[in-house]
Structures are given as structure tokens and as C-alpha cells.
XYZ file of C-alpha atoms in Angstrom:
588
model
C 17.597 -20.994 -4.308
C 14.984 -19.082 -2.366
C 14.100 -15.616 -3.674
C 15.673 -12.643 -1.938
C 13.447 -10.257 -0.010
C 14.174 -6.741 -1.219
C 15.287 -4.063 1.183
C 12.147 -2.048 0.470
C 9.992 -5.031 1.385
C 12.009 -5.621 4.571
C 11.566 -1.964 5.530
C 7.815 -2.234 4.828
C 7.610 -5.254 7.173
C 9.399 -3.331 9.941
C 7.055 -0.376 9.474
C 3.978 -2.612 9.414
C 4.976 -4.133 12.760
C 5.576 -0.706 14.269
C 2.251 0.599 12.920
C 0.364 -2.365 14.391
C 2.012 -1.877 17.762
C 1.197 1.843 17.731
C -2.265 1.716 16.208
C -3.763 -1.831 16.234
C -6.573 -0.831 13.866
C -3.877 0.070 11.282
C -2.791 -3.581 10.909
C -2.246 -4.360 7.231
C -2.190 -0.682 6.190
C 0.146 0.314 3.346
C 2.946 2.575 4.668
C 3.302 4.018 1.118
C 7.064 3.483 0.946
C 9.039 4.955 -1.953
C 12.612 5.881 -2.804
C 13.590 9.385 -1.751
C 16.320 11.918 -2.398
C 16.278 12.884 1.317
C 16.999 9.379 2.607
C 16.998 5.871 1.166
C 13.210 5.633 1.524
C 10.304 7.782 2.592
C 6.981 6.528 3.997
C 3.944 8.756 3.499
C 1.153 6.486 4.717
C 0.897 7.889 8.238
C -0.810 11.074 7.053
C -3.848 9.124 5.808
C -3.889 6.890 8.889
C -3.768 9.893 11.222
C -6.670 11.515 9.410
C -8.708 8.324 9.726
C -7.819 7.968 13.450
C -8.326 11.714 14.034
C -4.793 11.936 15.422
C -2.008 14.467 14.949
C 0.060 12.968 12.065
C 3.430 14.164 13.379
C 2.697 12.830 16.863
C 1.549 9.517 15.413
C 4.693 9.331 13.268
C 6.839 9.944 16.369
C 5.108 7.119 18.227
C 5.645 4.765 15.250
C 9.355 5.653 15.111
C 9.713 4.684 18.775
C 8.415 1.195 17.903
C 10.753 0.598 14.951
C 13.605 -1.804 15.544
C 16.870 -0.364 14.203
C 20.366 -1.710 13.777
C 19.618 -4.624 11.438
C 18.014 -3.458 8.210
C 17.039 0.054 9.294
C 19.901 2.263 10.387
C 18.109 5.551 10.949
C 14.508 6.701 10.891
C 13.230 10.217 11.541
C 10.047 12.209 11.283
C 9.989 14.851 8.575
C 7.477 17.588 7.764
C 3.868 16.937 8.778
C 4.426 13.208 9.417
C 6.625 11.691 6.738
C 9.160 9.068 7.761
C 12.672 9.274 6.285
C 14.425 5.923 6.480
C 18.055 4.989 5.902
C 19.092 1.347 5.731
C 22.415 0.045 6.998
C 25.422 -0.507 4.782
C 25.593 -4.079 6.060
C 21.977 -4.758 4.990
C 22.720 -3.498 1.478
C 25.808 -5.644 1.034
C 24.255 -8.773 2.587
C 21.179 -8.474 0.381
C 23.315 -8.083 -2.728
C 25.460 -11.073 -1.677
C 22.311 -13.190 -1.468
C 21.316 -12.031 -4.954
C 24.773 -12.738 -6.320
C 24.703 -16.285 -4.924
C 21.561 -16.996 -6.945
C 23.387 -17.447 -10.233
C 20.391 -17.986 -12.506
C 17.784 -15.580 -11.132
C 19.707 -13.014 -9.064
C 17.150 -13.459 -6.292
C 14.162 -12.572 -8.498
C 11.048 -14.407 -7.207
C 8.417 -16.027 -9.382
C 5.019 -14.376 -9.675
C 2.590 -15.200 -6.854
C 0.025 -17.040 -8.980
C 1.441 -17.979 -12.389
C -0.962 -19.321 -14.971
C -1.138 -19.773 -18.734
C -0.922 -16.868 -21.145
C -1.408 -17.110 -24.891
C 0.424 -14.225 -26.529
C -0.389 -13.304 -30.133
C 2.492 -11.370 -31.736
C 4.694 -11.178 -34.840
C 1.975 -11.534 -37.470
C 3.387 -11.240 -41.033
C 1.395 -12.022 -44.153
C 2.030 -14.932 -46.518
C 3.512 -13.940 -49.902
C 4.121 -10.357 -48.708
C 7.312 -8.643 -47.659
C 7.647 -7.634 -44.006
C 7.938 -3.865 -43.532
C 8.683 -1.480 -40.663
C 5.096 -1.836 -39.459
C 5.837 -5.453 -38.454
C 8.722 -4.429 -36.199
C 6.928 -3.403 -33.030
C 4.636 -6.422 -32.694
C 7.620 -8.760 -32.978
C 10.001 -6.867 -30.669
C 7.468 -6.003 -27.964
C 5.891 -9.450 -28.072
C 9.226 -11.251 -27.770
C 10.238 -9.145 -24.751
C 6.925 -9.827 -22.985
C 7.324 -13.553 -23.677
C 10.795 -13.530 -22.078
C 9.537 -11.604 -19.052
C 6.485 -13.782 -18.472
C 8.421 -17.024 -18.794
C 11.116 -15.740 -16.410
C 8.489 -14.983 -13.754
C 7.057 -18.523 -13.988
C 4.126 -18.047 -16.368
C 3.368 -20.807 -18.866
C 3.456 -19.011 -22.199
C 1.908 -20.270 -25.437
C 3.193 -18.280 -28.396
C 0.932 -17.702 -31.352
C 1.845 -16.056 -34.643
C -1.486 -15.326 -36.340
C -0.129 -14.947 -39.873
C -2.281 -13.774 -42.751
C -2.421 -16.982 -44.772
C -6.042 -17.102 -46.006
C -8.495 -15.156 -48.109
C -9.549 -14.204 -51.602
C -6.110 -12.819 -52.531
C -4.768 -16.378 -52.815
C -7.073 -17.327 -55.679
C -5.004 -15.351 -58.182
C -1.696 -16.684 -56.888
C -2.793 -20.325 -56.726
C -4.289 -20.260 -60.207
C -1.125 -18.740 -61.665
C 1.062 -21.340 -59.926
C -1.255 -24.129 -61.124
C -0.731 -22.934 -64.703
C 3.011 -22.366 -64.155
C 3.739 -25.313 -61.835
C 7.519 -24.946 -61.599
C 7.687 -21.283 -60.522
C 8.399 -22.175 -56.896
C 10.549 -25.227 -57.567
C 13.993 -24.882 -56.019
C 16.919 -25.906 -58.142
C 18.997 -25.938 -54.979
C 17.860 -27.879 -51.930
C 17.772 -24.656 -49.939
C 17.157 -21.034 -50.736
C 17.840 -17.946 -48.656
C 15.120 -15.798 -47.206
C 15.969 -13.081 -49.720
C 15.656 -15.558 -52.608
C 12.333 -16.875 -51.261
C 10.910 -13.345 -51.090
C 12.217 -12.643 -54.571
C 10.456 -15.753 -55.866
C 7.185 -14.729 -54.250
C 7.448 -11.157 -55.459
C 8.183 -12.235 -59.031
C 5.267 -14.667 -59.014
C 2.887 -12.086 -57.540
C 3.745 -9.473 -60.170
C 3.300 -11.959 -63.005
C -0.031 -13.188 -61.570
C -1.274 -9.623 -61.061
C -0.389 -8.638 -64.602
C -2.270 -11.641 -66.021
C -5.217 -11.070 -63.663
C -5.615 -7.471 -64.841
C -5.211 -8.286 -68.527
C -7.028 -11.598 -69.004
C -10.728 -11.860 -68.077
C -10.731 -15.628 -68.473
C -7.819 -15.973 -66.060
C -9.614 -13.650 -63.651
C -12.676 -15.909 -63.774
C -10.524 -19.016 -63.151
C -8.766 -17.260 -60.245
C -12.081 -16.378 -58.587
C -13.263 -19.926 -58.983
C -10.053 -21.058 -57.329
C -11.013 -19.109 -54.182
C -14.126 -21.245 -53.917
C -12.013 -24.389 -54.292
C -9.660 -23.173 -51.571
C -12.451 -22.482 -49.112
C -14.037 -25.821 -49.931
C -10.816 -27.617 -49.047
C -9.985 -29.002 -52.510
C -6.795 -31.085 -51.966
C -4.974 -29.916 -55.095
C -5.760 -26.261 -54.384
C -4.633 -26.646 -50.789
C -1.364 -28.213 -51.994
C -0.722 -25.158 -54.205
C -1.595 -22.843 -51.299
C 0.818 -24.709 -49.015
C 3.679 -23.943 -51.412
C 3.118 -20.227 -50.820
C 3.017 -20.742 -47.075
C 6.230 -22.802 -47.074
C 8.086 -20.306 -49.288
C 6.927 -17.451 -47.069
C 8.121 -19.229 -43.938
C 11.646 -19.453 -45.385
C 11.543 -15.686 -45.687
C 9.883 -15.109 -42.284
C 12.423 -17.209 -40.450
C 15.308 -15.360 -42.098
C 13.933 -11.983 -40.974
C 13.323 -13.162 -37.427
C 16.839 -14.601 -37.360
C 18.150 -11.136 -38.282
C 16.094 -9.796 -35.367
C 17.772 -12.397 -33.128
C 14.380 -13.886 -32.260
C 13.254 -17.478 -32.014
C 10.093 -18.196 -33.974
C 9.066 -21.863 -33.884
C 7.043 -23.471 -36.631
C 4.439 -25.113 -34.309
C 3.645 -21.639 -32.905
C 2.610 -20.347 -36.335
C -1.161 -20.793 -36.414
C -2.523 -18.460 -39.015
C -6.027 -17.525 -40.095
C -6.335 -20.908 -41.832
C -5.858 -22.721 -38.523
C -9.367 -21.785 -37.412
C -11.288 -22.563 -40.630
C -12.985 -25.621 -39.204
C -14.351 -23.588 -36.283
C -15.876 -20.639 -38.179
C -19.322 -22.119 -38.912
C -19.737 -23.341 -35.337
C -18.627 -19.967 -33.950
C -21.323 -18.234 -36.001
C -23.951 -20.813 -35.019
C -23.191 -20.413 -31.320
C -23.349 -16.635 -31.514
C -26.628 -16.647 -33.422
C -28.327 -19.288 -31.281
C -27.393 -17.441 -28.074
C -28.720 -14.171 -29.461
C -25.335 -12.477 -29.129
C -25.291 -11.980 -32.921
C -28.276 -11.182 -35.145
C -28.946 -11.091 -38.873
C -28.936 -7.605 -40.397
C -29.327 -7.180 -44.144
C -28.215 -10.791 -44.551
C -25.027 -10.434 -42.487
C -24.466 -11.866 -39.011
C -23.713 -8.887 -36.776
C -23.086 -7.935 -33.178
C -24.242 -4.453 -32.139
C -22.974 -2.197 -29.348
C -24.682 0.776 -27.749
C -21.494 2.845 -27.642
C -20.184 2.152 -31.175
C -21.773 4.444 -33.753
C -20.712 5.871 -37.067
C -20.520 9.559 -38.089
C -24.209 9.419 -39.013
C -25.171 8.282 -35.517
C -26.179 4.812 -36.620
C -24.777 1.716 -34.873
C -21.623 0.206 -36.403
C -21.731 -3.574 -35.940
C -19.026 -6.201 -35.704
C -19.649 -8.278 -38.825
C -18.970 -11.934 -38.071
C -20.328 -13.359 -41.327
C -20.921 -11.371 -44.498
C -24.185 -11.410 -46.416
C -22.575 -13.603 -49.135
C -21.715 -16.245 -46.543
C -18.012 -15.321 -46.301
C -16.344 -14.943 -42.939
C -14.652 -11.758 -41.758
C -11.695 -11.255 -39.446
C -14.052 -11.219 -36.464
C -15.108 -14.823 -37.053
C -11.456 -15.916 -37.089
C -10.537 -13.877 -34.015
C -13.536 -15.188 -32.059
C -12.734 -18.758 -33.069
C -9.158 -18.209 -31.920
C -10.470 -17.083 -28.520
C -12.543 -20.256 -28.209
C -9.500 -22.359 -29.081
C -7.201 -20.540 -26.688
C -9.612 -20.616 -23.771
C -11.148 -24.078 -24.093
C -8.367 -26.068 -25.755
C -5.199 -24.330 -24.538
C -6.745 -23.572 -21.125
C -5.408 -20.011 -21.091
C -6.192 -17.665 -18.226
C -4.849 -14.647 -20.113
C -5.029 -13.746 -23.793
C -2.562 -11.065 -24.863
C -2.624 -9.463 -28.312
C 0.350 -7.345 -29.378
C -1.430 -5.454 -32.149
C -1.375 -1.983 -33.699
C -3.394 0.607 -31.763
C -5.378 1.347 -34.906
C -7.128 -2.009 -34.404
C -8.259 -1.140 -30.870
C -11.953 -0.737 -31.760
C -12.004 -4.090 -33.531
C -10.518 -5.907 -30.538
C -12.722 -4.087 -28.075
C -15.775 -5.364 -29.985
C -14.328 -8.864 -30.337
C -13.570 -9.106 -26.607
C -17.018 -7.820 -25.653
C -18.661 -10.306 -28.031
C -16.667 -13.158 -26.466
C -17.736 -11.999 -22.995
C -21.417 -11.921 -24.007
C -21.024 -15.430 -25.412
C -19.504 -16.632 -22.143
C -16.120 -17.469 -23.656
C -14.328 -14.847 -21.617
C -15.537 -15.499 -18.090
C -14.342 -14.223 -14.735
C -11.299 -16.470 -14.827
C -10.046 -15.324 -18.231
C -8.820 -11.888 -19.250
C -8.147 -10.629 -22.768
C -5.881 -7.635 -23.280
C -4.683 -5.793 -26.343
C -1.149 -4.527 -25.866
C -1.656 -1.747 -28.388
C 1.366 -0.073 -29.919
C 1.928 3.180 -31.745
C 3.527 3.987 -35.081
C 7.186 4.088 -36.089
C 7.897 7.628 -37.337
C 10.689 9.120 -39.376
C 12.868 12.003 -38.162
C 10.241 14.383 -39.569
C 7.617 13.012 -37.197
C 5.609 11.449 -40.024
C 5.050 7.697 -40.660
C 8.396 6.179 -41.612
C 8.744 6.000 -45.422
C 11.497 5.798 -48.008
C 12.446 8.947 -49.960
C 10.154 7.707 -52.715
C 7.286 7.514 -50.265
C 7.285 3.714 -50.075
C 6.922 1.668 -46.904
C 10.361 0.777 -45.531
C 11.257 -2.903 -45.867
C 12.126 -4.404 -42.493
C 15.184 -6.230 -43.852
C 16.594 -2.996 -45.316
C 16.091 -1.201 -42.017
C 17.840 -3.952 -40.041
C 20.726 -4.206 -42.489
C 21.325 -0.457 -42.281
C 21.253 -0.567 -38.484
C 23.859 -3.342 -38.455
C 25.996 -1.461 -40.981
C 25.930 1.744 -38.900
C 26.637 -0.164 -35.699
C 29.533 -2.074 -37.269
C 31.130 1.252 -38.194
C 30.868 2.389 -34.542
C 32.319 -0.914 -33.293
C 35.149 -0.820 -35.828
C 36.234 2.655 -34.652
C 37.014 1.221 -31.199
C 38.118 -2.251 -32.311
C 41.855 -1.688 -32.169
C 41.682 -0.160 -28.687
C 39.875 -3.166 -27.192
C 41.520 -5.799 -29.360
C 38.627 -7.083 -31.478
C 39.199 -9.522 -34.321
C 37.375 -9.068 -37.633
C 34.978 -11.841 -36.685
C 34.237 -10.100 -33.356
C 33.700 -6.776 -35.140
C 31.121 -8.355 -37.449
C 29.405 -10.244 -34.611
C 29.346 -7.277 -32.253
C 28.169 -4.999 -35.041
C 25.145 -7.233 -35.424
C 24.467 -7.355 -31.689
C 24.806 -3.590 -31.359
C 22.747 -2.799 -34.455
C 19.863 -5.129 -33.673
C 20.042 -4.178 -30.001
C 19.814 -0.495 -30.969
C 16.635 -1.095 -32.977
C 15.021 -3.196 -30.251
C 15.944 -0.847 -27.412
C 14.667 2.253 -29.213
C 11.346 0.478 -29.545
C 11.225 -1.037 -26.069
C 12.414 2.062 -24.199
C 9.293 3.887 -25.393
C 5.895 3.134 -23.884
C 4.279 0.764 -26.384
C 1.203 2.925 -26.941
C 3.285 5.935 -27.967
C 4.674 6.625 -31.447
C 8.468 6.966 -31.640
C 10.958 8.436 -34.100
C 13.322 6.061 -35.856
C 16.727 7.803 -35.773
C 19.608 5.430 -36.429
C 22.253 8.079 -35.673
C 20.893 8.439 -32.150
C 20.210 4.710 -31.727
C 23.859 3.711 -32.218
C 25.232 6.568 -30.113
C 27.404 5.756 -27.114
C 25.782 8.625 -25.255
C 22.248 8.935 -23.952
C 19.484 6.426 -23.398
C 20.547 3.833 -25.969
C 21.281 0.114 -25.880
C 24.875 0.872 -26.928
C 25.344 2.848 -23.723
C 24.129 -0.162 -21.717
C 26.191 -2.654 -23.747
C 29.250 -0.443 -23.300
C 28.658 -0.338 -19.524
C 28.592 -4.141 -19.479
C 31.735 -4.427 -21.627
C 33.548 -1.866 -19.426
C 32.889 -4.033 -16.359
C 34.172 -7.132 -18.175
C 37.352 -5.195 -18.957
C 37.746 -4.320 -15.261
C 37.235 -7.942 -14.251
C 39.814 -9.122 -16.811
C 42.352 -6.667 -15.393
C 41.677 -7.575 -11.773
C 44.423 -10.225 -11.661
C 44.246 -12.367 -8.537
C 41.668 -10.097 -6.876
C 38.218 -11.621 -6.933
C 34.701 -10.218 -6.363
C 33.944 -10.799 -2.671
C 31.235 -9.112 -0.582
C 32.434 -7.494 2.650
C 29.363 -6.543 4.733
C 31.534 -4.987 7.420
C 32.745 -2.189 5.125
C 31.274 1.287 5.123
C 29.901 2.230 1.689
C 30.566 5.447 -0.202
C 27.479 7.373 -1.426
C 27.942 6.138 -5.003
C 28.288 2.545 -3.775
C 25.088 2.873 -1.735
C 23.170 4.332 -4.691
C 24.344 1.546 -6.994
C 23.602 -1.136 -4.390
C 20.098 0.127 -3.622
C 19.278 0.228 -7.312
C 20.577 -3.301 -7.848
C 18.317 -4.463 -5.031
C 15.257 -3.203 -6.933
C 15.805 -5.541 -9.890
C 13.484 -8.296 -8.688
C 10.597 -5.960 -7.900
C 11.049 -4.220 -11.247
C 10.948 -7.450 -13.240
C 7.754 -8.633 -11.497
C 6.075 -5.261 -11.971
C 7.039 -5.075 -15.644
C 5.872 -8.621 -16.352
C 2.542 -8.073 -14.594
C 1.796 -4.838 -16.452
C 3.240 -5.845 -19.853
C 5.400 -2.697 -19.845
C 8.961 -3.546 -20.982
C 9.816 0.160 -21.264
C 9.957 0.245 -17.457
C 12.650 -2.425 -17.453
C 14.571 -0.447 -20.098
C 14.324 2.646 -17.839
C 15.592 0.611 -14.869
C 18.578 -0.660 -16.845
C 19.452 2.829 -18.109
C 19.374 4.139 -14.534
C 21.553 1.204 -13.484
C 24.131 2.087 -16.121
C 23.964 5.732 -15.028
C 24.584 4.725 -11.375
C 27.514 2.650 -12.604
C 29.012 5.641 -14.438
C 28.815 7.754 -11.265
C 30.296 4.909 -9.209
C 33.102 4.424 -11.728
C 33.978 8.135 -11.595
C 33.914 8.386 -7.783
C 35.042 4.976 -6.528
C 38.308 3.495 -7.906
C 37.939 -0.245 -8.240
C 41.323 -1.734 -9.045
C 43.094 1.121 -7.217
C 40.935 1.004 -4.110
C 42.645 1.842 -0.821
C 42.503 -1.660 0.685
C 42.302 -5.212 -0.618
C 38.894 -5.672 1.041
C 37.552 -2.512 -0.553
C 38.869 -3.635 -3.951
C 37.139 -7.026 -3.575
C 33.898 -5.391 -2.468
C 33.894 -2.994 -5.421
C 34.684 -5.852 -7.795
C 31.706 -7.623 -6.252
C 29.490 -4.588 -6.903
C 30.511 -4.215 -10.551
C 30.288 -7.975 -11.155
C 26.683 -8.050 -9.878
C 25.929 -4.919 -11.922
C 27.213 -6.686 -15.075
C 25.159 -9.809 -14.338
C 22.056 -7.685 -13.729
C 22.609 -5.774 -16.979
C 23.141 -9.057 -18.826
C 19.994 -10.653 -17.411
C 17.865 -7.522 -17.876
C 18.995 -6.988 -21.458
C 18.371 -10.664 -22.239
C 14.781 -10.244 -20.999
C 14.463 -7.472 -23.629
C 15.969 -9.773 -26.289
C 19.267 -7.832 -26.484
C 22.784 -9.287 -26.386
C 25.639 -7.926 -24.263
C 29.073 -8.389 -25.930
C 32.035 -9.060 -23.667
C 34.196 -6.496 -25.476
C 33.091 -3.282 -27.081
């Protein structure tokens, strides 16, 4: 179906026509329309136009009002203050617009982006043979939401999980496994993610103990690093066992997070090995990078250390080894020239901002990031404990991500169980909904905060039915499903001829903003704005529910129209929450 033009856009078009008729030189000017508490919308653009035309703004506004066609979309328009326009749309326009959105089952009238392209998004980057901790949460959750949003707006999205699967640390592990070849053999055909992590942890501790105690083993382990980097087949086979075991664990964690991570999308540091030497050669030959004390470096005028001396981006170390910069620059080459990406998006901790700023600038100097390609770090802040300090266990250890998720599900299941009898949930539904509520609570707490900000991890608040939480939104959705189940033979039907109550108008106008919100959020990579929209939607629903009886409405037509409003609200909540990666249970 064709996308639905929002009421705000329709009003803008009416104002643009009136402006052109009044002041021809103002053709194409922005009327600066926004929502208002004095009317449905307020337009502030006439003040600037009047100043430019050296006209009295209130007189100009009055002339524009006389040119506006009313009765269709616009019901009333009046001049306010020094030249503001207060605009009220008709009840019929609201209902007809919502009916058009409702008829578009899949997209609810949301248009695609004007010029979709290809975006490579780098997110969810765990490390091989290491347990995922709370620090891995934000990259995964934010990245997954942005993927959903971009794909929904028509962008071609290539997912990349740049896992840490290379480096000197593997020498010790590979050598130990080579000398104890059955340590990662599975007696069963399959192992759980927890068992895989246990295997890796046990092997790491044993290898570390031997490495620290046995100089000969240490020498063999260091030699093994050379073999790995040289591509020795046997060494690579040992290394692959660690990668495969780690993936069993990774996939189990992402499954807990209710996220799809596909194996072909996992292209770690090792995936760019064959490009590193050429990347360095191209940078050196072009003069972008220079040798300094044996290392290949890129210098920047505005990056200096505490001593005032330049701090370079080291692409190749003086011993010939490659740093993270070489891998990241090679990845850019691959994503731009092989994957044909127009946008490169990195969902990475804010503490790495300087590194990525230098990497992007180096790629621009080399000509790999031209005018048609943008690179952007979607930097995120730190997860804090209730005390406002980085989230740790009582013993001061980093919190394991699995433990955090399990506790969230446990707390949420308790909340669901308390209401289970009232809504008629089976034990299976309690367990399933407990998972959806718990994981949704963790995701929403993250996504409802601007990515760049730190946020406090407070499970008690996250699973609360009150306040800005995913549970509040899930409960709003479930409440509507309960109303629809009790509606009997009455069905959701739009009645444009009906006059709307204030709470119905407020709910309808907010529903009509869904398409614009989704496009704005996708374009700016700001999922917290969608979370805010959905919370406001649920709040409008609560007010509507309190003021406008649905099943006990005065007439059959009013009942059908209110069922139509709540049904579209539920579908908008469901779609919006899905774009954030959060489920909406039918009963709660």
C-alpha cells in the first residue's frame, strides 16, 4: 500500500500554498510547524519571513490565514501573539488518516526513506575464549535496534560482528590445546553455551598456570604465535576449535537476549589478515602514513599527549606486528569497495572515540571515505550500578552478562506470576512471559536512554509496572488485547463522522506521528526517541482509558470507533516495540 501522509505534513502543505499566495517570494519556506498545547499545531515561521520582507508579522499572519483552505484537514486557524498560527485539524481528518494507517497491515502507513542505500553496521563484538560481561550489553542491544529500524525504512543492512579472534593471546591457548588435544572434544554431540564457556574457562586457567610456571612452555607458546600469523595449517586448525567453541557460547547468550546473530555476519579481526600488508603499503606509498622510530604512523595536528607532543595512530608496530588500526582500516576498505556501503556505522564504547576519529580521518586522507561514503561511531556510555559507579559485583568483579539476564528474567517472572491467576496464565505462559518481560526490561532501560549517556542498572525499577519501563508498555498492549477479547460481536470500525473527545483526539494525533518518528529515529540512529514516543503513546492510552469507556460507550458506533482506536494503538505499540527488539505478550 501507499504510505500515509501525516496530518502535520498535510497541514504544512496547506500553509505552504497559503504562504506562496500571500508572499510569492516565500515559496518553499519552512512554516516551522510543531505540536502545541494551545491547539493541535503551531506555526512560527511567519515571524522570520516578516522580518525578511520588512512586514508586520501579525498583519502578514492574518493575510496568510485568509488564504488557508479550511474544512478538509484544517478545521480552525487563528493568529496568536506577534504572528504565530494556531491550527486545529478536523476530527474527520484524524479518523480518516488513522483508518488509512490501519488498512496498511504491515507498515501502518510508514513510508520508506527517501533515498535508501547500503549500511554496514558493526555491533555486538565479543571476544573469543572470553566470557561476555555487562560491557557487551549496550553494543548488542543498541546495534540490533538500529538494524531493525534501518531495514524497516528500506535500507540494505549488512551486519558485521567484529569479534576479537586474533592476536598474541592465542599462542598460549593453542599450544596448550596442542599438548592436550582432547580438552575441547565433546563427548556429547552438542553442548550448551554454559558448558562451552566452562570448557574455555577451564582450559584458559590451565594454560595460564602452565605459562606462568614453565619457561619452556612459554617459549613454545610464543613460537606458536608466529605459526598462527604465518598461517600454519595445524595451528589454524587448533585456533578454529577455540572460535567454534566460543560461538556456541556467543549464540546462547544472544538467544537469551532474543537477538538473531547469523554465522556469516561474524567477521572478526582474522577476516582482514590478508589485507593488512596492502593497507600499510597503500598508506605509506600515498604519504598518509610515515615511518617514525620504525613504526608506521599517521599524525594529526589536533591530537597531542600531555607533554604536547603529537600522538600518532600506529598502523604497524616497529616489530612488524599490526595494531587494531590496521585491522579497522582494512575493514573500511572491504566495506566500501567490496560491500559497496554508503554508510559505515560502528556501535562502539565512547571510550574508543579518539581511536575511531583518527581511523576515519586516515581513511578520508587515503581516499577510502569519499564524498559518497560516511562513517559514524554510534558511541555509547557506561552501564552503572545504583551507586552511580561502573556496574560491578559485590566482590568488585565485572558482572557476567548471562548472570545479569538470568536475574532480570527471574525478577520479571515473579512480577508476572503475581498477576497470573487474574489473567489466566498457564505455567508455560508465565515462564515465557517472564522471559519476554525480563529481557524487554533490560533492553528498554538501555534503549530509552540516549546512547551517549551512562545509565543506572536498577532491576527493581526496570520490572516495575509504573513509570517509563517496558513493562508499562507491554501491560498497555496486553490491556488492549483483553478489551478486544471482551468486545464480543463488536468490531473495530472507524467512523469519521463522529465527534472525538479530547482524549480520543490526543491519542489519534499521537498515533499519526508514528511514521515521522520512525523515519527520524532511523536517520539519526537514536532509538531512545522511539522509546520516548512509545511511552507517550502508552500514557495517552491510559488517559483515554480513564476518560473514554470503550465497551460501555454510549452508542454502537462510538464503541466501534473506540475499539478501532485501541486496536491501532496496540498494533503501533507492537510494531514499535518490535523495532526495539522487544516482545509484546498477549496476556500480562
